[in-house]
Short mmCIF file of C-alpha atoms in Angstrom, two decimals:
data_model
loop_
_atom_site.label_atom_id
_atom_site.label_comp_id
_atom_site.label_asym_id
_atom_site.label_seq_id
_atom_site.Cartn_x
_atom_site.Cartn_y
_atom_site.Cartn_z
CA UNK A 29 110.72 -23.19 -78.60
CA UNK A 30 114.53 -22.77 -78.84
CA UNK A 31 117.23 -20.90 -76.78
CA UNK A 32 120.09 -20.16 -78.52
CA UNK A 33 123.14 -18.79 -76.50
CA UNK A 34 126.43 -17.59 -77.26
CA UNK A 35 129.58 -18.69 -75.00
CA UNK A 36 132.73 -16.21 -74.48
CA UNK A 37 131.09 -13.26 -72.97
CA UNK A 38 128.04 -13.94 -72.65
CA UNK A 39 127.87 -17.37 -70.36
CA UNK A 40 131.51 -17.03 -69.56
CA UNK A 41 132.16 -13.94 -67.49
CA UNK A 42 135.26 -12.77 -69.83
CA UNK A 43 136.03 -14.09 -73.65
CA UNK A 44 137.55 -17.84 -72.68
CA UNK A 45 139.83 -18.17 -75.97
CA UNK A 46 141.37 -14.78 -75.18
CA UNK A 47 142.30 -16.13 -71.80
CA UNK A 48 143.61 -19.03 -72.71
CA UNK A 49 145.47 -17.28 -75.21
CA UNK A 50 146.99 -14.75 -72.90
CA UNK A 51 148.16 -17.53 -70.74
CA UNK A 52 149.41 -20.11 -72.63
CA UNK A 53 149.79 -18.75 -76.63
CA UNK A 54 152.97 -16.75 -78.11
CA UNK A 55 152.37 -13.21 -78.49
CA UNK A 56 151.74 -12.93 -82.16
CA UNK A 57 147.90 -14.26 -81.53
CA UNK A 58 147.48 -10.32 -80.72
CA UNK A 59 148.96 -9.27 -84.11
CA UNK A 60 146.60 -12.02 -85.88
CA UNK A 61 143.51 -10.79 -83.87
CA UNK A 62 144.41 -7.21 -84.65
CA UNK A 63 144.75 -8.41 -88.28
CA UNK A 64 140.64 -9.58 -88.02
CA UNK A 65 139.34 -6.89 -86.38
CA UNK A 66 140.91 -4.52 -89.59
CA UNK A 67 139.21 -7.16 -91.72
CA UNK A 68 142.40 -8.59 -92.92
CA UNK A 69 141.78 -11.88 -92.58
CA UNK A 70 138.25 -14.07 -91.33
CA UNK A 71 137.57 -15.21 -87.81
CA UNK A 72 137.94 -18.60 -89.02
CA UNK A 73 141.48 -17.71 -90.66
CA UNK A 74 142.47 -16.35 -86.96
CA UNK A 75 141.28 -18.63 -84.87
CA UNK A 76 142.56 -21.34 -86.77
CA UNK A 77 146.31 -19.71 -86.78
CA UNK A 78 146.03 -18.28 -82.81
CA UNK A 79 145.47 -22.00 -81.77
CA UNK A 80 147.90 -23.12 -83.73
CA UNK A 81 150.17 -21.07 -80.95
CA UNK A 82 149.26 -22.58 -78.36
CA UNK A 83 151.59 -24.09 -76.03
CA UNK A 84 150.50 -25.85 -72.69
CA UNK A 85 150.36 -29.40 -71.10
CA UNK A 86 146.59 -30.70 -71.65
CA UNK A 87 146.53 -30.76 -67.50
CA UNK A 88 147.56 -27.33 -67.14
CA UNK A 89 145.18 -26.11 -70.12
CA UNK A 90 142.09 -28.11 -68.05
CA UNK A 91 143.22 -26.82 -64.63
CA UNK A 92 142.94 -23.63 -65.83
CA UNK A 93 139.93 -23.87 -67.64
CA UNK A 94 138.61 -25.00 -64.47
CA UNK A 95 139.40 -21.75 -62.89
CA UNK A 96 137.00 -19.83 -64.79
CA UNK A 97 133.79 -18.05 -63.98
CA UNK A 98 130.58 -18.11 -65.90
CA UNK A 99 127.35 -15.66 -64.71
CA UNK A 100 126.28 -17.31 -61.36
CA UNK A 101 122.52 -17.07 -62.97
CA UNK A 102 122.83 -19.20 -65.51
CA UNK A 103 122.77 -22.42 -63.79
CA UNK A 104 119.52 -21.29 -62.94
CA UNK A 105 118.73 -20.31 -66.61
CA UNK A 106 119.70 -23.38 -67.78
CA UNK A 107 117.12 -25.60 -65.35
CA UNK A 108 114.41 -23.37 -66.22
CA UNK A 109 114.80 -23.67 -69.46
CA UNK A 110 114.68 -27.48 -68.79
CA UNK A 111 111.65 -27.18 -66.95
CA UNK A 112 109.57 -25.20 -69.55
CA UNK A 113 110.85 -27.77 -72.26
CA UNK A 114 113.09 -25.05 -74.12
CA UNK A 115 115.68 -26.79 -76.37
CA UNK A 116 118.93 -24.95 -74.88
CA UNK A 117 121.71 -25.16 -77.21
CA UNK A 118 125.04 -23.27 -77.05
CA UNK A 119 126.21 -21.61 -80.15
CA UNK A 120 129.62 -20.55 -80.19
CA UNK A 121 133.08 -19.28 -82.68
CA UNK A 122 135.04 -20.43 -79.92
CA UNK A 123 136.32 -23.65 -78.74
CA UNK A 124 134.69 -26.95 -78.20
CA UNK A 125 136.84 -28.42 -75.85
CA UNK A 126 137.30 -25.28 -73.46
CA UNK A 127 133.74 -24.76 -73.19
CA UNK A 128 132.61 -28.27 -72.52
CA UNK A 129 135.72 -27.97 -69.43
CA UNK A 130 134.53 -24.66 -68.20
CA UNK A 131 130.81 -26.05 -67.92
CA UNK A 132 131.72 -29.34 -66.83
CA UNK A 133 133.48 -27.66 -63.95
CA UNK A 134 129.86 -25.98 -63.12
CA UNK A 135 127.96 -28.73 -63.30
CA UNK A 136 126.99 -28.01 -66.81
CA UNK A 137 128.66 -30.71 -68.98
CA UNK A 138 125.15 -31.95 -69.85
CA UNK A 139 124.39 -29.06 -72.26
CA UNK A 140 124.43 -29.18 -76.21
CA UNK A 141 127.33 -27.22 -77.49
CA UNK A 142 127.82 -26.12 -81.19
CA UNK A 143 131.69 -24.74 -81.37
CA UNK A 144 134.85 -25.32 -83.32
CA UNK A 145 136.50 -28.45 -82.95
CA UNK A 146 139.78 -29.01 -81.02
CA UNK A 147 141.98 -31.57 -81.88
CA UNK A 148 145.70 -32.15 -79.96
CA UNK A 149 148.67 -34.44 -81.57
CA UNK A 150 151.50 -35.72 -79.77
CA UNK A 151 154.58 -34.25 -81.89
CA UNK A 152 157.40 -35.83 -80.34
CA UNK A 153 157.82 -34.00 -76.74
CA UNK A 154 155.12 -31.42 -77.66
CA UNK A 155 151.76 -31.22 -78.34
CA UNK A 156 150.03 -29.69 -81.34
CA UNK A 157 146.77 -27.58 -80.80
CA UNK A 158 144.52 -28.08 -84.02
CA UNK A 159 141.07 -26.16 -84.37
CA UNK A 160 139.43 -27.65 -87.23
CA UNK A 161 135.74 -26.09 -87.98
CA UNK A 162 132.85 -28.29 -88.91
CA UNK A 163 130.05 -25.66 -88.59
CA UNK A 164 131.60 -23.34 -91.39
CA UNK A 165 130.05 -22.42 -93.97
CA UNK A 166 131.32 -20.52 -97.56
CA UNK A 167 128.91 -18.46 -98.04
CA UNK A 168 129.05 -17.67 -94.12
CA UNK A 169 128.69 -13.90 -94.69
CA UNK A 170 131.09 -13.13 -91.34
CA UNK A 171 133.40 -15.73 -92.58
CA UNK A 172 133.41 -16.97 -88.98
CA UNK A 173 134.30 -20.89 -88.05
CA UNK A 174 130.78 -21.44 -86.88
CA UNK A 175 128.55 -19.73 -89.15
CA UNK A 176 125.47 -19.22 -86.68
CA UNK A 177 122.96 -18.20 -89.01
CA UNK A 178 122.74 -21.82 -90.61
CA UNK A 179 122.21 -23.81 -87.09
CA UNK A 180 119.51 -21.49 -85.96
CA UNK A 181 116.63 -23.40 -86.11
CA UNK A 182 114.62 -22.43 -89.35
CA UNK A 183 111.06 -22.55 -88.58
CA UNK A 184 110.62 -22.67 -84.75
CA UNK A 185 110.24 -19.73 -82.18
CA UNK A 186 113.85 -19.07 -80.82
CA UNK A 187 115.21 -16.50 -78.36
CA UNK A 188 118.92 -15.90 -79.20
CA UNK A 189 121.12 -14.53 -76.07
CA UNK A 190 124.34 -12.88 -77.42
CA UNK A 191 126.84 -9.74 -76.43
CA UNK A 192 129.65 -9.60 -79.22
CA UNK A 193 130.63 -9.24 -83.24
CA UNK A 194 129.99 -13.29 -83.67
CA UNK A 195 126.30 -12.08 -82.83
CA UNK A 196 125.80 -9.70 -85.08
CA UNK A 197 124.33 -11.49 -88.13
CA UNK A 198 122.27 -13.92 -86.42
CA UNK A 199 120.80 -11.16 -84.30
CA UNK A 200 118.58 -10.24 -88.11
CA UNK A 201 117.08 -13.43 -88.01
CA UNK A 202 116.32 -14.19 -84.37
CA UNK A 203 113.07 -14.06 -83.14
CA UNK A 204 113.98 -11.95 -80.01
CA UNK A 205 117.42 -11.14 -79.05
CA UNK A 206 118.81 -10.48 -75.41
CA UNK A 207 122.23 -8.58 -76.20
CA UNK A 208 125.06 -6.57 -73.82
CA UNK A 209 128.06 -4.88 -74.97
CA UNK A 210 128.97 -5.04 -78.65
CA UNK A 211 126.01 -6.57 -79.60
CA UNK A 212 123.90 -4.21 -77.83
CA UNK A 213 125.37 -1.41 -79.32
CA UNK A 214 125.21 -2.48 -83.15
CA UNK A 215 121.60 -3.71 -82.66
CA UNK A 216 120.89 0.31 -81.93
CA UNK A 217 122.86 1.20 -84.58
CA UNK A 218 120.92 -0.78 -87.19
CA UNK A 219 117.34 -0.76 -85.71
CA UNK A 220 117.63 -4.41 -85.02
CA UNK A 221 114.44 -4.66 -82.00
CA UNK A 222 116.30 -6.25 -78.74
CA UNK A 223 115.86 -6.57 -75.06
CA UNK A 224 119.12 -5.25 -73.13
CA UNK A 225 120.73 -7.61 -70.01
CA UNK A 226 123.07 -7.92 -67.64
CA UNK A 227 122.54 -11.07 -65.97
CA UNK A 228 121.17 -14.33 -67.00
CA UNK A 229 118.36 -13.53 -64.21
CA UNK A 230 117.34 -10.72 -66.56
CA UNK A 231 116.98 -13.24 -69.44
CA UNK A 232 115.03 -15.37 -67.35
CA UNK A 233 112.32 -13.03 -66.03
CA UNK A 234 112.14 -11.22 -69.38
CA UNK A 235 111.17 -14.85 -70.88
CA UNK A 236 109.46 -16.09 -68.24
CA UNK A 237 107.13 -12.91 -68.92
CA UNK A 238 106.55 -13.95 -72.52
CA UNK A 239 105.70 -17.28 -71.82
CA UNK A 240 102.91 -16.53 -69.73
CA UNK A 241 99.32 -17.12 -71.88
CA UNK A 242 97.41 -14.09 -73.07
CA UNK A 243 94.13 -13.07 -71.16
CA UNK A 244 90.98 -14.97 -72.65
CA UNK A 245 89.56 -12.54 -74.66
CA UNK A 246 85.82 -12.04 -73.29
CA UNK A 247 83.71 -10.57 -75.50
CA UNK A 248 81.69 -7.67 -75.27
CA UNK A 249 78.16 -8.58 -74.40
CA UNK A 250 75.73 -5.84 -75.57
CA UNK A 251 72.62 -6.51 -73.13
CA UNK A 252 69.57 -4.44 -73.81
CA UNK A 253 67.94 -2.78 -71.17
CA UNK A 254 63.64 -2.81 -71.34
#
C-alpha cells in the first residue's frame, strides 16, 4: 500500500514556493505565474524562469524556510503510516531543497521526497538559483516539472492526498483521493469519487477506517426443524 502526498498546500500550511517568492524573488515571478494560469506558458516553463529570480543568501533562504508551518497532524500521519507499513512518499511541482528544509525543521527530514531539483552557483558576488526538473516528462499532459502521473505507483493500492491544479490529473488514476480547495472543487466538477479534508487527522481516521478487515462472512445455516 502507498501514500502519495502533495507538498505546498497540502503538508505545508500555505504554497512554500509562493512564499519564498514573495520574499526573496523580483516582482515579475507574478507576471510569469499569471502568464500559467492563462495557459501561456507550462508550470515547468514558470517555475523554471520564477527561480531563476530569486535573490537571497542560502542562510537567509534556510532561516526562513525554517519559519514555516506545516498541518500540526501530519507528524502524526506520517508515524502511522510507518507503523501500518504504508510506503509514504511526497510528490511535489515544487522545490526539492525547500521542502526537505521545511521538514527537516519538523523533524521530518527522513521522508522520501519526489520534487524539482534546486541547484545554486556562485556567480561572482551572487548566487544563481537553478531549478532543473528530473521527474518531467513530454508527454506530461499538465506540462508540469514533475509529471505525477508517471511516479504513481502502477499496480499497487495507493491513497493520493492532494488540494491544488498539480493534483488534478493524478487524482483520475488514484485509487482514493483525499482533496481540499482546488482540488476538491474540480474533482466535483468532473465526477472524480473523493473523500473531502481539512486536517491530516481527517486523512488518518478516514484510512485508518479502510484498513480495518471486513467481517468474516458466516454463512447462513439452514437447520431443519423435526
Amino acid at each position: 500500500m502507498y501514500v502519495y502526498c502533495d507538498f505546498d498546500g497540502t503538508i505545508s500550511l500555505n504554497d512554500v514556493t509562493d512564499q519564498v517568492l514573495e520574499r526573496f524573488a523580483a516582482k515579475e515571478w507574478i507576471r510569469l505565474e499569471q502568464d500559467w494560469e492563462a495557459g501561456l506558458i507550462t508550470s515547468a516553463e514558470c517555475m523554471r524562469s520564477q527561480i531563476g529570480l530569486l535573490d537571497v543568501s542560502i542562510s537567509d533562504l534556510n532561516a526562513f524556510l525554517d519559519s514555516l508551518e506545516i498541518d500540526p497532524d501530519f507528524a502524526a500521519f506520517a508515524a502511522f503510516c510507518a507503523s501500518e507499513d504504508l510506503k509514504l512518499t511526497i510528490v511535489s511541482d515544487g522545490v526539492d531543497w525547500f521542502i526537505r528544509r521545511v521538514l527537516s525543521a519538523h523533524g521530518l527530514g527522513h521522508l522520501h521526497v519526489q520534487a524539482n531539483r534546486l541547484t545554486v552557483v556562485a556567480n561572482g558576488d551572487a548566487l544563481q538559483y537553478r531549478l532543473d526538473t528530473p521527474f518531467a516528462r513530454p508527454e506530461c499532459a499538465a506540462g508540469s516539472g514533475v509529471c505525477k502521473c508517471a511516479l504513481i505507483h502502477p499496480t499497487a493500492h495507493h491513497f493520493y492526498v492532494g488540494d491544488g491544479r498539480s493534483d488534478f490529473c493524478v487524482s483520475q488514476i488514484a485509487d482514493r483521493v483525499f482533496a481540499k480547495k482546488k482540488l476538491a472543487a474540480y474533482c466535483t466538477e468532473n465526477a472524480i469519487p473523493f473523500t473531502p479534508y481539512t486536517t491530516f487527522r481527517e486523512v488518518q481516521t478516514a484510512i485508518e477506517v479502510l484498513l480495518q478487515p471486513r467481517p468474516a462472512r458466516i454463512p447462513r445455516l439452514l437447520a431443519k426443524t423435526a
